[in-house]
Tab-separated table of C-alpha atoms in Angstrom:
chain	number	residue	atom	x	y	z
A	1	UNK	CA	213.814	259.998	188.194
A	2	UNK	CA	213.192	262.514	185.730
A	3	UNK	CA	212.503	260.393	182.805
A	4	UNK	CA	210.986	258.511	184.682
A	5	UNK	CA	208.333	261.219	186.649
A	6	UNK	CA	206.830	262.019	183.002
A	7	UNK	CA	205.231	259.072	181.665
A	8	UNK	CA	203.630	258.886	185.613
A	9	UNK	CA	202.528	262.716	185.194
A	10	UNK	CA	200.519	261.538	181.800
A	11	UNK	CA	199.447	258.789	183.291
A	12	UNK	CA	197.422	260.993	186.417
A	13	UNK	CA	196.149	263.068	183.294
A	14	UNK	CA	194.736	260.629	181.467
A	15	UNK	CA	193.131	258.718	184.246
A	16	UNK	CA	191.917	262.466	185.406
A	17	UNK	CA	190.775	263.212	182.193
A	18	UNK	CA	188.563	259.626	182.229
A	19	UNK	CA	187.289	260.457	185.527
A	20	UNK	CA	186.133	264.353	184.931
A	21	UNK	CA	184.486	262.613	181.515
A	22	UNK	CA	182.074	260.952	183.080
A	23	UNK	CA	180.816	263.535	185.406
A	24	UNK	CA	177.651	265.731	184.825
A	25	UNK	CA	178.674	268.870	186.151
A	26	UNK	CA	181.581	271.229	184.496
A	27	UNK	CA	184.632	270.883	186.120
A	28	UNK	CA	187.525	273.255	184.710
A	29	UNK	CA	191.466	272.804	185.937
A	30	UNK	CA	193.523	276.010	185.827
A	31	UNK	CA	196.797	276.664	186.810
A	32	UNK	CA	197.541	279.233	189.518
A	33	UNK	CA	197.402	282.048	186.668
A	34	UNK	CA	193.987	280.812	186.227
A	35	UNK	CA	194.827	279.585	182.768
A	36	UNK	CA	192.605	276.571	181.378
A	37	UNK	CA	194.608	273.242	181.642
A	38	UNK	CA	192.077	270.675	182.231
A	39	UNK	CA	188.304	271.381	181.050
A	40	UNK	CA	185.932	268.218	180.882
A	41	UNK	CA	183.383	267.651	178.154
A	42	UNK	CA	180.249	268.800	180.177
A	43	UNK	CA	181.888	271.968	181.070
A	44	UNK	CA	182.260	273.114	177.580
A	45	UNK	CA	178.389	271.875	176.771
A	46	UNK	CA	177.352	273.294	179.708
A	47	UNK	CA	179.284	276.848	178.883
A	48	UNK	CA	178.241	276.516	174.814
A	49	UNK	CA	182.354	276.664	174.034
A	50	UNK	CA	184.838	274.279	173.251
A	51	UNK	CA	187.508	274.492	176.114
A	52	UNK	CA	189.564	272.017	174.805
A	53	UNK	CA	190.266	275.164	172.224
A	54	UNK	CA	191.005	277.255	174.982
A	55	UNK	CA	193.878	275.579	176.561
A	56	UNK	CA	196.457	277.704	178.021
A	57	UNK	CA	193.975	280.599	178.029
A	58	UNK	CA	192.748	282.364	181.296
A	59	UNK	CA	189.449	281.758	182.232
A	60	UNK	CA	188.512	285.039	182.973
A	61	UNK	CA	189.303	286.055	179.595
A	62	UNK	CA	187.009	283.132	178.103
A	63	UNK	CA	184.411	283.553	180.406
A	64	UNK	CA	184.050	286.984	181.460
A	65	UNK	CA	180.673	286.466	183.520
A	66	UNK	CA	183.509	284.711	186.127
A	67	UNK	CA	185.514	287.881	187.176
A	68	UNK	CA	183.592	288.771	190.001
A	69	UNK	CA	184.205	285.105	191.634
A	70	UNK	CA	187.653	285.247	191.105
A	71	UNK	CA	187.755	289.042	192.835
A	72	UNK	CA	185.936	287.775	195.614
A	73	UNK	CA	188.007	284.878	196.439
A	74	UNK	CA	191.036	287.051	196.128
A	75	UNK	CA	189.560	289.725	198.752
A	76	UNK	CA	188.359	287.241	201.407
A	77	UNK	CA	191.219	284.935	201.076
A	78	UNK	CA	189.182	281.704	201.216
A	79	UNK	CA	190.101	278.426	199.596
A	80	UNK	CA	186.705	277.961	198.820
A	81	UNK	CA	183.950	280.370	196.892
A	82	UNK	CA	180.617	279.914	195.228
A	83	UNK	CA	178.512	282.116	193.134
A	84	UNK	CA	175.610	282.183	190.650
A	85	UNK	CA	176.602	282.929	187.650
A	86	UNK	CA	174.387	284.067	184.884
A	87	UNK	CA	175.558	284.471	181.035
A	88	UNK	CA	173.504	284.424	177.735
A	89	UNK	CA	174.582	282.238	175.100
A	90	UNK	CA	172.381	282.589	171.815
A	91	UNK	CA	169.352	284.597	173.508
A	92	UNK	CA	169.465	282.853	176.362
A	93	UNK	CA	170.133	283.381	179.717
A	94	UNK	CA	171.542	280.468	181.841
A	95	UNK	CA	172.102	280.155	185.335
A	96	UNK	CA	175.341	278.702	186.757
A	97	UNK	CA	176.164	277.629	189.968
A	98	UNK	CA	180.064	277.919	190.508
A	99	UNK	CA	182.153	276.609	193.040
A	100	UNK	CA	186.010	278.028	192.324
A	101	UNK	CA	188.470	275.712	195.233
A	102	UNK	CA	192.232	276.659	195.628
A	103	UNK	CA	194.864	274.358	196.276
A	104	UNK	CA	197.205	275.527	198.105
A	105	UNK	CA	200.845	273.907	199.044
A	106	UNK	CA	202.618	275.247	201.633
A	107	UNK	CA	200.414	278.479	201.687
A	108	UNK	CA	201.444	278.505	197.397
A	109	UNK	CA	198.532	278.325	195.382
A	110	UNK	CA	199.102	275.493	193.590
A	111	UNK	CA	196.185	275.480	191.005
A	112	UNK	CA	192.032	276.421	191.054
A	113	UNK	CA	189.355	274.257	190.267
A	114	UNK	CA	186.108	275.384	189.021
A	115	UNK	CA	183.103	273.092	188.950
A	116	UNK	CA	179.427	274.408	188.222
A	117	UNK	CA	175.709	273.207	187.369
A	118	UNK	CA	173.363	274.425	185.337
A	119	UNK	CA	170.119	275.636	187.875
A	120	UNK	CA	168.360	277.555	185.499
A	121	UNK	CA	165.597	274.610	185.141
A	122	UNK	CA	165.891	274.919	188.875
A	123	UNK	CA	165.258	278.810	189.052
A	124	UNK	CA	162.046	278.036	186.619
A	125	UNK	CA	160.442	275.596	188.807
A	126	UNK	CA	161.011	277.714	192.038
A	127	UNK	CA	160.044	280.723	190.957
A	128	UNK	CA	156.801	278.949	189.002
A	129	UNK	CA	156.662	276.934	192.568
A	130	UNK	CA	156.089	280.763	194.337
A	131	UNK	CA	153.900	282.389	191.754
A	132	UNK	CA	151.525	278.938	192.385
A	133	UNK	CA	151.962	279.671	196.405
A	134	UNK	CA	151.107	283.069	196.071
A	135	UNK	CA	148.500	282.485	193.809
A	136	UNK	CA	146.619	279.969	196.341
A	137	UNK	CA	147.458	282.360	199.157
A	138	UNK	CA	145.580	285.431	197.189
A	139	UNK	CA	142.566	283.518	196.482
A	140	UNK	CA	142.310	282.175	199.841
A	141	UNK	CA	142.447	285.391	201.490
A	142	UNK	CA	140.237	287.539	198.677
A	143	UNK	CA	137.468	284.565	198.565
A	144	UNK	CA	137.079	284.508	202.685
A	145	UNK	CA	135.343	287.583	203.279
A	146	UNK	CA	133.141	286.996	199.566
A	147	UNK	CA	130.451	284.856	201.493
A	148	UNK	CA	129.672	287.370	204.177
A	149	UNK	CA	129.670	290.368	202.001
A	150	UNK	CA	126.851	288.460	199.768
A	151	UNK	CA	124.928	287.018	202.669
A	152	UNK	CA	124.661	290.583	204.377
A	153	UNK	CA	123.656	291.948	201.175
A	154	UNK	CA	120.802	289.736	201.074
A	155	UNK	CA	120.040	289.684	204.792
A	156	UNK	CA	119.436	293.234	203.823
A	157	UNK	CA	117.508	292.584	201.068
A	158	UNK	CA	115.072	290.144	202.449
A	159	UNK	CA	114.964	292.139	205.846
A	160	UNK	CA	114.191	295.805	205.002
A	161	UNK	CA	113.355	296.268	201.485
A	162	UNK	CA	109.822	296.483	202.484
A	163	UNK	CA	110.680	299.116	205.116
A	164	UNK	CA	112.135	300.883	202.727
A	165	UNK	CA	109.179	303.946	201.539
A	166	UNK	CA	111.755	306.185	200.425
A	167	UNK	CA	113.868	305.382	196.725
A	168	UNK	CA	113.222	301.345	197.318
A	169	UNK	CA	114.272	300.956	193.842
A	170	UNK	CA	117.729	302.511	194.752
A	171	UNK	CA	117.971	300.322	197.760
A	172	UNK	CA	117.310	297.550	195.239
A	173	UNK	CA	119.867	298.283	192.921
A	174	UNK	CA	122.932	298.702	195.284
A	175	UNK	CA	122.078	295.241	196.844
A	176	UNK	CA	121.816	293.466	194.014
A	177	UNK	CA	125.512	295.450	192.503
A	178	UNK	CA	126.680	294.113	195.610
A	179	UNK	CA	125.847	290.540	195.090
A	180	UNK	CA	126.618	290.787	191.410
A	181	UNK	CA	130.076	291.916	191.703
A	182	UNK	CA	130.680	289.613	194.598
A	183	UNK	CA	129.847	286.810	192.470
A	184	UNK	CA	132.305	288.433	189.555
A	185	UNK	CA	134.926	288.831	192.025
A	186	UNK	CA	134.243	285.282	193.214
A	187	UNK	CA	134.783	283.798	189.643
A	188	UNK	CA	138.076	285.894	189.247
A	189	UNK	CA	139.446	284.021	192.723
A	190	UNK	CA	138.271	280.638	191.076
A	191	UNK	CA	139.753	280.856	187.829
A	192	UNK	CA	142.794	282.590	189.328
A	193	UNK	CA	143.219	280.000	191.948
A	194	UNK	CA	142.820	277.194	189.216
A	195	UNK	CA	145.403	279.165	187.726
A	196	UNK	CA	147.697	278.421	190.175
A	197	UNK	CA	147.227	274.743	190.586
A	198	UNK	CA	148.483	271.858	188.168
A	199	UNK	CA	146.789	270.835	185.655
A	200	UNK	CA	144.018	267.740	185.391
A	201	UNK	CA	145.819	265.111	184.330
A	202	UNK	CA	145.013	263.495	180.763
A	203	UNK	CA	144.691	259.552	181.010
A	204	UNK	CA	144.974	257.565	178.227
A	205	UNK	CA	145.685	253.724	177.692
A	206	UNK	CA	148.963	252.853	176.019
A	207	UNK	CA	150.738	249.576	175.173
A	208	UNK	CA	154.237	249.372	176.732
A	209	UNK	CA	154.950	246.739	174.727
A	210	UNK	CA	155.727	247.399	171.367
């Protein structure tokens, strides 16, 4: 049975290895030390380091950025924690969305398993997602009261400036700062609000067939 339990052990491993191979996300297999035993090809792209160098190693050590999900799933005793998880590698920051699972035997912890994506595109586009909310949200609400502020000021303009005996020109001059800086302010909302939307599109013919 014992001779016999090996070749079957390798056999699990390799077929686990072909799965986790052709998966997207990182998916990392540590023993219950949390040492590295089983890292697939996208984890170490998607962590910028060759875990297939850092067999036998502990995670924690590799990837320091980790400790805090470890900690946590050791203080709330859940088989099950996630975290984002944010490291630079070469200048840049990258955001990591890690799931750590324990498998546990018998209430023995067996072994972890860490998968994780990359969300950092993700984070971009959401937070470029708000700014373009916001932005149409501003303009809405700076460009409603525009059109009454210039239509009083020229309501005024038309109605009393020849009641006006006393420093008309004055009288002049604020209404028409008025109107002029409502129609600044009113350009600001436009461009800002054009700002916030997506670009025209550029159309072009192209042959498909080439």
């Amino acid at each position: 049975p014992a001779t016999a339990s090996a070749p079957i052990s390798c056999a699990r491993r390799r077929f686990t290895e072909a799965v986790l191979s052709g998966v997207s996300a990182g998916v990392i297999g540590l023993d219950a030390q949390g040492r590295i035993n089983l890292p697939n090809q996208s984890a170490s792209k998607l962590l910028s380091i060759e875990l297939t160098n850092k067999i036998g190693k502990k995670l924690t050590d590799v990837i320091p950025e980790m400790i805090p999900l470890f900690k946590e799933s050791k203080e709330s005793k859940s088989d099950f924690s996630e975290q984002q998880v944010t490291f630079n590698r070469k200048g840049h920051n990258h955001t990591l969305l890690v799931r750590l699972s324990l498998d546990k035997r018998r209430n023995t912890l067996r072994e972890y398993v860490v998968t994780f994506d990359d969300i950092t595109q993700l984070q971009s586009a959401q937070r470029k997602a708000a700014w373009s909310d916001m932005g149409r949200r501003v303009a809405h609400e700076i460009k409603n009261p525009l059109t009454p502020i210039r239509l009083s000021a020229e309501r005024l303009k038309r109605r009393y400036s020849k009641q006006i005996t006393q420093d008309p020109e004055t009288f002049q001059n604020c209404l028409d700062t008025i109107i002029r800086q409502v129609d600044n302010i009113g350009q600001l909302v436009t461009e800002f609000s054009s700002f916030a939307r997506m670009p025209a599109p550029y159309l072009t013919s192209e042959d498909l067939v080439l």
